[in-house]
């Protein structure tokens, strides 16, 4: 090569290398040129809002941090926490509520209006969209075809605005379609109480509770409220360990399958699907005298025993007559319980959604009425759950028929997904074709939106103004979080202004439903309306006189009028009892779709975080499965992970099987949200093995605790574990000295329901990566906190397992580089920067709570939700170990603030400090400084039921568990 | 030594001189120009090594998740390989140092190969702890070096002891290997030409074979042997403490140190057989390495095999006799659970198969010894597998139980060092005197 060639090649090479370069805009850390006075970079702001993940509409506080996003600094939501004092949830939040923050960041959110023409989809402008709607509305009106607005749960000001818009635009407002609401129970209340609504269940006042199918800890009504109420009913002292010894409160649960709710009840009664009505009729005839109730048919003991039994463990190996006698004796106890003071009955869930479900709901309502529960304040109709209109199967069928018949010109579907939620046989998808224009208002391209011509993207509640009325008279605020509440730019400077000046600035080209309605009024009806939905809301709030309360507390409570409880419509009741459904027995093997704590319907399946958290009973994370009862599995030779073919008239398909202990024979269960378009209950199902073995991510390595006393089922003090003296230390090295804090935790397993809210809270708070199914199959889940279910003879017990922050942490001495070390306040610290990844710490941890980063988990490809990351702690790089830190960032925050004020952290500040303790619906988790002898955690750690897991290993954990007690009957 | 060989001594018969020259030629035969088969073998061996290193490069790029290692078995066959190669490394020092001190004459037919084996296998072993790190690029964190942030290593951690034990062992073995070879390098110098002659000349440190040199040399050897002998015990004890110092059932046992040392010698002797038998055949060394020599090595194998068997028995017995439910459950699981095949194969290879050596006929059957040596290698690899993987898979909390499924990366990086080991051994045979010529000569009459 000569010199010239060399230079040529050099030039060409450099040019080629430069071609690969891209210009990168410089990133500004702080975008304000003159920062506002009160603004401290890195300090979070909070906004009050309402959770919209389920109809319960809990109050939430959204923590947001200033982050550089889209070229400017903006407030990005990082964590939801229950709003303290809120009438629905009082500071707590469930797993779905905690996980719902991810909805805001998911990459598949709708980002602009879409038009679907001839099968192709393209983004259009809002103007274009309104143009098309406007002309379609005119055309429909000319053709005298109806314009229907079908929406999900709509309460508060939006409901009023919708009514106003409907009147002006000649829109027909269809009853709400909300599959997660108990339509049957509401209908039964209309028949029996004359009030078409769902009451608020004041379970905290109950002296005895019977739930029939109602999955009160999972999806029924307001699970967080119910869980908190249950804990109160068990033991009204909020700051004590739950003591059942002196309490007469007992909770019985009747269900056809085996659910988390059933696992937590004191007594479980197993019923053949459809048999709930018989059990209720039997109970009514035994409990309620009088002529009126005499119209309920008598159910013989034989008829009852054919449909009702007890969990397998209790009737195993009994002859039929013995079984029957035992069942009747047990039900006698139930009758006695219901005769007691403040007995409460709740029916719903799978029991009212099976054939004859409405009959069961009606009978339950009769029992409620007969036991005078409304009068006793157990059913609060005045502050009811606010479902003034709710579409049942009949209404939806009628709508489908009208659509098919071409009666509907324009159909709006807002926040509802009937295509996925209604059985395929209802033909809603096909019926949709009958309308001239179908408009979906949605946040995600769901099954219904995919069938619509126009898709209008909705803003998240986190980026819009709004309110909700989850209970009559209870208003809760929804405010955008994206900008600081008190700072408004004026000219060149910043002015502190009222919170109401907060600007809703969506991430994408989306609008809130209120703004869309106002736009419709403005453009189509040419009405003079408020400039924005915010202005409309402010005017409404002022008119109602709730503005001050909403801005002060986030919610406003007004006294609504008491609805008049009317006469029971006995004619309808008799009609109900005469139906085929009451007499008929459900036949053959049954396939039941049951709601779980992870999903009430398919909308939850969108959230990868919920897929990452295991189902509490099976510990399966990603994907679907069918739960098979052990007896059937044995007969058919089915094992965990075997693919089975399920054949029925309604649905045929294959799924992996999981043997579910405690599941009664004759029923297969699929978690709701997995099978779209399949009825809740399918009879006469055939199941057989296909011979293929599928991999399903079952996280638990063993359903039994192998007699290891992890959850001692023992009435002896400390579960029979030897209690070590506090100062006893047999270590080779000198013990740690802690001053002035030694952080510790106490978990009351009697209160813990295994609902997994803590797991979701922990994941969001601590930037725990979501790693996906493939890693879960290999045992590489990253959760810092997990709920371990252990199947015992009596049922299943749950134990939250997290880093125990041992005093003699086995992880600490084995780390060659001091990445695992002991902090002066007693935490097992983990220095990510120092960690080289020998993983010896995890090997030596008896609790195996450490998680290794097998991949670079922080990259956008692996973590599309990266913008959600909590800036208070790092995203761990590949190759390092991570684990629970007792939310060290939160500890440091309160500790430093206390230090600034020259004091120690108060117990009140520490009690619910960690994310898990903060959200726990039953307040089972308590955190605090164990050196403070006044603290709750100190008290609970010395409780008679207190024990440490694997105490004999002398790791001296900081987490004390209070073992569950077997209620003495 | 060349001087000695070329200068006829009046007191020795010319015949004797001739015989000694014959020894030189016989042993240095391997250093002649090798055939193409040799190069094919070398390339194949190093091919595996390069392939493994490429896989490791990919792991550095993508993440440790490419391997089958997971939760709860955070360690798996890389650690098995580490312990395996450290074990192999043991017999070198044992044969050289301890048997030298005990004046066991048969050692001189094996010591050079065993020492070479030691040095190579310590290198193999030393690779794994680094390959196995989550962040191998920070491996220097494991060494005590001065930093302005005053970060120090944790001397409580057995892994830190390991770093010192293995590096000490590597240095001492290297010195021992080299010092023992100096006179032989001088012989090689005599037969070599050109550049090689120069290199051997430098390596032999100008050895002339004078009485003075010999006197000092013998002393140095003895001192080094005395220094190295405790290492035989200490290195593998420390390696065993990687496990024994933990809480884990199946690891936390006081028997581990002697059990590991015996196992290491056992596996080392097995590997010596694996290497020496083909070497003896190829280079026609039957004259020097006789059946009698093998017989003595076999007795050492039998002895260590029985210690290992005793340790297995004791572990199970203590688990069943004691009151520790975790220990008991673990051993039940080892013997009857998911990994039972590995356990019983290990028992067969390490305890049952060596029993055949009680029969003299089998002890003297070279083909059987070769088969047995392979079985011992497999058995000892499985022993570490059983210890590492089964204990981690089923520890205290049953919720965490899980079973190890290796991926191609686990195998790739395992095979890699077998390639490295045999490749390096082939190079050793070609470029260094493969038997202690001087010591053999001492016995030639």
Short mmCIF file of C-alpha atoms in Angstrom, two decimals, chain B residues 36-344:
data_model
loop_
_atom_site.label_atom_id
_atom_site.label_comp_id
_atom_site.label_asym_id
_atom_site.label_seq_id
_atom_site.Cartn_x
_atom_site.Cartn_y
_atom_site.Cartn_z
CA UNK B 36 0.90 -34.05 12.45
CA UNK B 37 -1.36 -35.97 14.84
CA UNK B 38 0.23 -34.14 17.72
CA UNK B 39 -0.56 -30.76 16.25
CA UNK B 40 -4.10 -31.80 15.46
CA UNK B 41 -4.53 -32.81 19.09
CA UNK B 42 -3.04 -29.55 20.36
CA UNK B 43 -5.25 -27.50 18.06
CA UNK B 44 -8.35 -29.47 19.03
CA UNK B 45 -7.64 -28.96 22.72
CA UNK B 46 -7.03 -25.26 22.42
CA UNK B 47 -9.98 -25.01 20.07
CA UNK B 48 -12.20 -26.01 22.97
CA UNK B 49 -10.49 -23.44 25.12
CA UNK B 50 -10.97 -20.65 22.58
CA UNK B 51 -14.59 -21.65 22.11
CA UNK B 52 -15.17 -21.56 25.86
CA UNK B 53 -13.52 -18.19 26.13
CA UNK B 54 -15.73 -16.88 23.34
CA UNK B 55 -18.73 -18.09 25.29
CA UNK B 56 -17.41 -16.33 28.33
CA UNK B 57 -17.04 -13.18 26.24
CA UNK B 58 -20.69 -13.46 25.35
CA UNK B 59 -21.54 -13.87 29.01
CA UNK B 60 -19.65 -10.72 29.84
CA UNK B 61 -21.58 -8.99 27.09
CA UNK B 62 -25.08 -10.29 27.85
CA UNK B 63 -25.08 -11.42 31.42
CA UNK B 64 -24.56 -14.38 33.66
CA UNK B 65 -28.15 -15.36 32.93
CA UNK B 66 -26.91 -17.28 29.89
CA UNK B 67 -25.83 -20.07 32.21
CA UNK B 68 -28.15 -22.42 33.98
CA UNK B 69 -27.21 -21.01 37.36
CA UNK B 70 -30.16 -19.52 39.16
CA UNK B 71 -31.91 -19.10 42.44
CA UNK B 72 -31.50 -20.96 44.82
CA UNK B 73 -28.49 -22.76 43.32
CA UNK B 74 -26.40 -19.64 42.96
CA UNK B 75 -23.34 -21.77 42.48
CA UNK B 76 -23.19 -24.72 40.20
CA UNK B 77 -20.85 -26.49 37.89
CA UNK B 78 -18.33 -23.69 37.56
CA UNK B 79 -17.69 -24.11 41.25
CA UNK B 80 -17.73 -27.87 40.74
CA UNK B 81 -15.04 -27.39 38.11
CA UNK B 82 -13.07 -25.14 40.41
CA UNK B 83 -12.99 -27.67 43.20
CA UNK B 84 -12.33 -30.47 40.72
CA UNK B 85 -9.25 -28.79 39.28
CA UNK B 86 -7.94 -27.74 42.69
CA UNK B 87 -8.33 -31.37 43.68
CA UNK B 88 -6.45 -32.57 40.62
CA UNK B 89 -3.72 -30.11 41.48
CA UNK B 90 -3.19 -31.83 44.75
CA UNK B 91 -1.46 -35.00 43.83
CA UNK B 92 1.36 -33.09 42.17
CA UNK B 93 2.54 -31.64 45.39
CA UNK B 94 1.70 -34.78 47.26
CA UNK B 95 3.78 -36.96 44.96
CA UNK B 96 6.61 -34.46 44.75
CA UNK B 97 6.80 -33.08 48.21
CA UNK B 98 5.31 -35.45 50.70
CA UNK B 99 6.53 -38.62 49.06
CA UNK B 100 9.94 -37.01 48.70
CA UNK B 101 9.99 -36.39 52.39
CA UNK B 102 8.87 -39.95 53.01
CA UNK B 103 11.49 -41.16 50.53
CA UNK B 104 9.00 -43.20 48.60
CA UNK B 105 11.08 -44.09 45.58
CA UNK B 106 8.28 -44.88 43.21
CA UNK B 107 7.36 -41.24 43.09
CA UNK B 108 10.19 -40.33 40.73
CA UNK B 109 8.45 -41.95 37.78
CA UNK B 110 5.44 -39.78 38.26
CA UNK B 111 6.55 -36.58 39.89
CA UNK B 112 7.36 -34.46 36.84
CA UNK B 113 4.06 -35.23 35.12
CA UNK B 114 2.24 -34.73 38.39
CA UNK B 115 3.92 -31.39 38.96
CA UNK B 116 3.11 -30.23 35.45
CA UNK B 117 -0.43 -31.40 36.00
CA UNK B 118 -0.54 -29.43 39.22
CA UNK B 119 0.58 -26.19 37.66
CA UNK B 120 -1.81 -26.51 34.73
CA UNK B 121 -4.76 -27.51 36.81
CA UNK B 122 -4.26 -24.70 39.32
CA UNK B 123 -4.39 -22.38 36.36
CA UNK B 124 -7.61 -24.07 35.26
CA UNK B 125 -9.04 -23.86 38.74
CA UNK B 126 -8.03 -20.26 39.19
CA UNK B 127 -10.04 -19.24 36.17
CA UNK B 128 -13.39 -20.34 37.54
CA UNK B 129 -13.82 -18.06 40.53
CA UNK B 130 -13.32 -15.14 38.14
CA UNK B 131 -15.47 -16.50 35.35
CA UNK B 132 -18.10 -17.12 37.96
CA UNK B 133 -18.35 -13.57 39.23
CA UNK B 134 -21.35 -11.48 38.39
CA UNK B 135 -18.99 -8.70 37.45
CA UNK B 136 -15.72 -10.40 36.48
CA UNK B 137 -14.24 -7.09 35.39
CA UNK B 138 -14.11 -6.12 39.07
CA UNK B 139 -12.21 -9.24 40.15
CA UNK B 140 -9.46 -7.04 41.61
CA UNK B 141 -11.92 -6.10 44.36
CA UNK B 142 -11.09 -9.49 45.84
CA UNK B 143 -7.47 -8.58 46.44
CA UNK B 144 -6.25 -6.34 49.23
CA UNK B 145 -4.93 -3.31 47.43
CA UNK B 146 -4.57 0.19 48.74
CA UNK B 147 -7.38 2.51 47.67
CA UNK B 148 -7.99 6.07 48.65
CA UNK B 149 -11.50 5.10 49.64
CA UNK B 150 -10.00 2.78 52.22
CA UNK B 151 -11.91 -0.22 50.98
CA UNK B 152 -10.60 -3.44 52.33
CA UNK B 153 -11.45 -7.07 51.90
CA UNK B 154 -13.32 -9.12 54.43
CA UNK B 155 -10.96 -11.54 56.12
CA UNK B 156 -13.90 -13.35 57.66
CA UNK B 157 -14.98 -14.60 54.29
CA UNK B 158 -13.78 -18.05 53.24
CA UNK B 159 -13.68 -16.71 49.69
CA UNK B 160 -10.94 -14.32 50.76
CA UNK B 161 -9.00 -17.21 52.28
CA UNK B 162 -9.50 -18.99 49.01
CA UNK B 163 -7.90 -16.20 47.05
CA UNK B 164 -4.80 -16.47 49.20
CA UNK B 165 -4.74 -20.24 49.39
CA UNK B 166 -5.01 -20.79 45.67
CA UNK B 167 -2.58 -18.05 44.68
CA UNK B 168 -0.04 -19.29 47.24
CA UNK B 169 -0.43 -22.78 45.97
CA UNK B 170 0.04 -21.67 42.40
CA UNK B 171 3.25 -19.80 43.21
CA UNK B 172 4.74 -22.59 45.30
CA UNK B 173 3.84 -25.28 42.78
CA UNK B 174 5.36 -23.27 39.98
CA UNK B 175 8.59 -22.80 41.89
CA UNK B 176 8.70 -26.44 42.84
CA UNK B 177 8.06 -27.52 39.30
CA UNK B 178 10.72 -25.26 37.93
CA UNK B 179 13.42 -25.91 40.49
CA UNK B 180 12.97 -29.65 40.16
CA UNK B 181 13.45 -29.35 36.43
CA UNK B 182 16.69 -27.35 36.32
CA UNK B 183 19.13 -30.25 35.88
CA UNK B 184 16.89 -31.85 33.30
CA UNK B 185 16.64 -28.58 31.40
CA UNK B 186 20.38 -28.65 31.24
CA UNK B 187 20.20 -32.08 29.58
CA UNK B 188 17.62 -30.73 27.17
CA UNK B 189 19.99 -27.90 26.40
CA UNK B 190 22.61 -30.41 25.48
CA UNK B 191 20.43 -32.13 22.91
CA UNK B 192 18.79 -28.98 21.52
CA UNK B 193 20.03 -26.72 18.78
CA UNK B 194 19.55 -23.13 17.72
CA UNK B 195 17.07 -20.92 19.55
CA UNK B 196 15.82 -23.75 21.70
CA UNK B 197 19.29 -24.38 22.94
CA UNK B 198 19.45 -20.75 24.01
CA UNK B 199 16.14 -20.86 25.78
CA UNK B 200 16.96 -24.07 27.64
CA UNK B 201 20.29 -22.55 28.47
CA UNK B 202 18.65 -19.57 30.09
CA UNK B 203 16.06 -21.73 31.84
CA UNK B 204 18.67 -24.10 33.23
CA UNK B 205 20.40 -21.14 34.83
CA UNK B 206 23.79 -22.29 33.56
CA UNK B 207 23.64 -25.58 35.38
CA UNK B 208 26.88 -27.48 35.13
CA UNK B 209 26.29 -30.34 37.46
CA UNK B 210 29.18 -29.77 39.80
CA UNK B 211 29.18 -31.41 43.18
CA UNK B 212 28.65 -28.03 44.83
CA UNK B 213 25.61 -27.37 42.68
CA UNK B 214 24.20 -30.78 43.45
CA UNK B 215 24.71 -30.32 47.13
CA UNK B 216 22.81 -27.05 47.18
CA UNK B 217 20.24 -28.32 44.79
CA UNK B 218 19.31 -31.30 46.93
CA UNK B 219 18.96 -29.05 49.90
CA UNK B 220 16.73 -26.58 48.11
CA UNK B 221 14.52 -29.41 46.97
CA UNK B 222 14.19 -30.67 50.46
CA UNK B 223 13.37 -27.26 51.84
CA UNK B 224 10.83 -26.61 49.15
CA UNK B 225 9.29 -29.98 49.81
CA UNK B 226 9.01 -29.15 53.48
CA UNK B 227 7.44 -25.82 52.60
CA UNK B 228 5.01 -27.30 50.13
CA UNK B 229 3.92 -30.25 52.21
CA UNK B 230 1.64 -28.28 54.55
CA UNK B 231 0.09 -26.63 51.51
CA UNK B 232 -1.23 -30.01 50.39
CA UNK B 233 -3.31 -30.04 53.52
CA UNK B 234 -4.08 -26.38 53.77
CA UNK B 235 -5.22 -25.53 50.24
CA UNK B 236 -7.91 -28.06 49.99
CA UNK B 237 -8.93 -27.51 53.58
CA UNK B 238 -9.50 -23.88 52.74
CA UNK B 239 -11.39 -24.84 49.62
CA UNK B 240 -13.55 -27.11 51.73
CA UNK B 241 -14.23 -24.25 54.11
CA UNK B 242 -15.84 -22.37 51.25
CA UNK B 243 -18.58 -24.80 51.96
CA UNK B 244 -18.09 -25.85 55.55
CA UNK B 245 -18.13 -22.29 56.87
CA UNK B 246 -21.65 -21.73 55.56
CA UNK B 247 -24.90 -22.61 57.27
CA UNK B 248 -26.19 -24.80 54.53
CA UNK B 249 -27.20 -28.37 55.30
CA UNK B 250 -24.83 -30.66 53.44
CA UNK B 251 -22.08 -28.04 53.54
CA UNK B 252 -21.87 -27.16 57.19
CA UNK B 253 -19.78 -30.09 58.43
CA UNK B 254 -16.54 -30.37 60.37
CA UNK B 255 -15.48 -33.42 58.43
CA UNK B 256 -15.06 -31.40 55.27
CA UNK B 257 -11.37 -30.49 55.47
CA UNK B 258 -9.86 -34.00 55.78
CA UNK B 259 -12.55 -35.36 53.50
CA UNK B 260 -11.70 -32.87 50.79
CA UNK B 261 -7.96 -33.39 51.14
CA UNK B 262 -8.30 -37.13 50.80
CA UNK B 263 -10.66 -36.67 47.89
CA UNK B 264 -8.23 -34.32 46.23
CA UNK B 265 -5.35 -36.77 46.48
CA UNK B 266 -7.60 -39.51 45.24
CA UNK B 267 -8.70 -37.53 42.22
CA UNK B 268 -5.13 -36.34 41.58
CA UNK B 269 -3.81 -39.86 41.52
CA UNK B 270 -6.64 -40.79 39.19
CA UNK B 271 -5.67 -38.02 36.81
CA UNK B 272 -2.00 -39.02 36.98
CA UNK B 273 -3.02 -42.46 35.79
CA UNK B 274 -5.15 -40.97 33.03
CA UNK B 275 -2.18 -38.97 31.79
CA UNK B 276 0.67 -41.38 32.36
CA UNK B 277 -0.84 -44.53 30.88
CA UNK B 278 -1.20 -43.14 27.34
CA UNK B 279 2.09 -41.30 27.68
CA UNK B 280 3.89 -44.47 28.67
CA UNK B 281 2.40 -46.25 25.72
CA UNK B 282 3.08 -43.54 23.15
CA UNK B 283 6.65 -42.82 24.20
CA UNK B 284 7.44 -46.45 24.97
CA UNK B 285 8.43 -45.76 28.53
CA UNK B 286 7.49 -49.23 29.77
CA UNK B 287 11.07 -49.68 30.79
CA UNK B 288 10.95 -46.77 33.19
CA UNK B 289 7.38 -46.81 34.43
CA UNK B 290 6.84 -50.39 35.38
CA UNK B 291 3.86 -52.30 36.64
CA UNK B 292 5.45 -52.12 40.03
CA UNK B 293 5.24 -48.34 39.99
CA UNK B 294 1.59 -48.48 39.09
CA UNK B 295 1.04 -50.99 41.84
CA UNK B 296 2.27 -48.52 44.43
CA UNK B 297 0.15 -45.69 43.03
CA UNK B 298 -2.84 -48.01 43.13
CA UNK B 299 -2.31 -48.61 46.81
CA UNK B 300 -2.41 -44.87 47.38
CA UNK B 301 -5.63 -44.73 45.38
CA UNK B 302 -7.15 -47.53 47.42
CA UNK B 303 -6.21 -45.81 50.63
CA UNK B 304 -7.68 -42.43 49.69
CA UNK B 305 -10.74 -44.05 48.17
CA UNK B 306 -11.48 -45.67 51.47
CA UNK B 307 -11.10 -42.37 53.30
CA UNK B 308 -13.51 -40.79 50.86
CA UNK B 309 -15.93 -43.68 51.29
CA UNK B 310 -15.69 -43.34 55.03
CA UNK B 311 -16.46 -39.64 54.76
CA UNK B 312 -19.54 -40.34 52.65
CA UNK B 313 -20.73 -42.85 55.17
CA UNK B 314 -20.05 -40.53 58.08
CA UNK B 315 -21.96 -37.66 56.50
CA UNK B 316 -25.02 -39.81 56.01
CA UNK B 317 -24.65 -41.39 59.42
CA UNK B 318 -24.34 -38.07 61.21
CA UNK B 319 -27.31 -36.66 59.33
CA UNK B 320 -29.39 -39.59 60.43
CA UNK B 321 -28.02 -39.84 63.94
CA UNK B 322 -28.24 -36.13 64.67
CA UNK B 323 -31.34 -34.12 65.41
CA UNK B 324 -30.97 -31.64 62.59
CA UNK B 325 -34.04 -32.10 60.42
CA UNK B 326 -32.61 -30.02 57.58
CA UNK B 327 -29.49 -32.19 57.38
CA UNK B 328 -31.51 -35.35 57.47
CA UNK B 329 -33.90 -34.16 54.78
CA UNK B 330 -31.00 -33.07 52.62
CA UNK B 331 -29.26 -36.43 52.73
CA UNK B 332 -32.54 -38.24 52.09
CA UNK B 333 -32.92 -36.03 49.10
CA UNK B 334 -29.37 -36.59 47.92
CA UNK B 335 -29.81 -40.31 48.02
CA UNK B 336 -33.37 -40.58 46.82
CA UNK B 337 -34.33 -37.26 45.29
CA UNK B 338 -33.91 -35.42 42.07
CA UNK B 339 -30.14 -35.84 41.92
CA UNK B 340 -29.96 -39.44 43.12
CA UNK B 341 -28.37 -40.74 39.93
CA UNK B 342 -25.42 -38.40 40.42
CA UNK B 343 -25.11 -39.51 44.02
CA UNK B 344 -25.13 -43.23 43.32
#
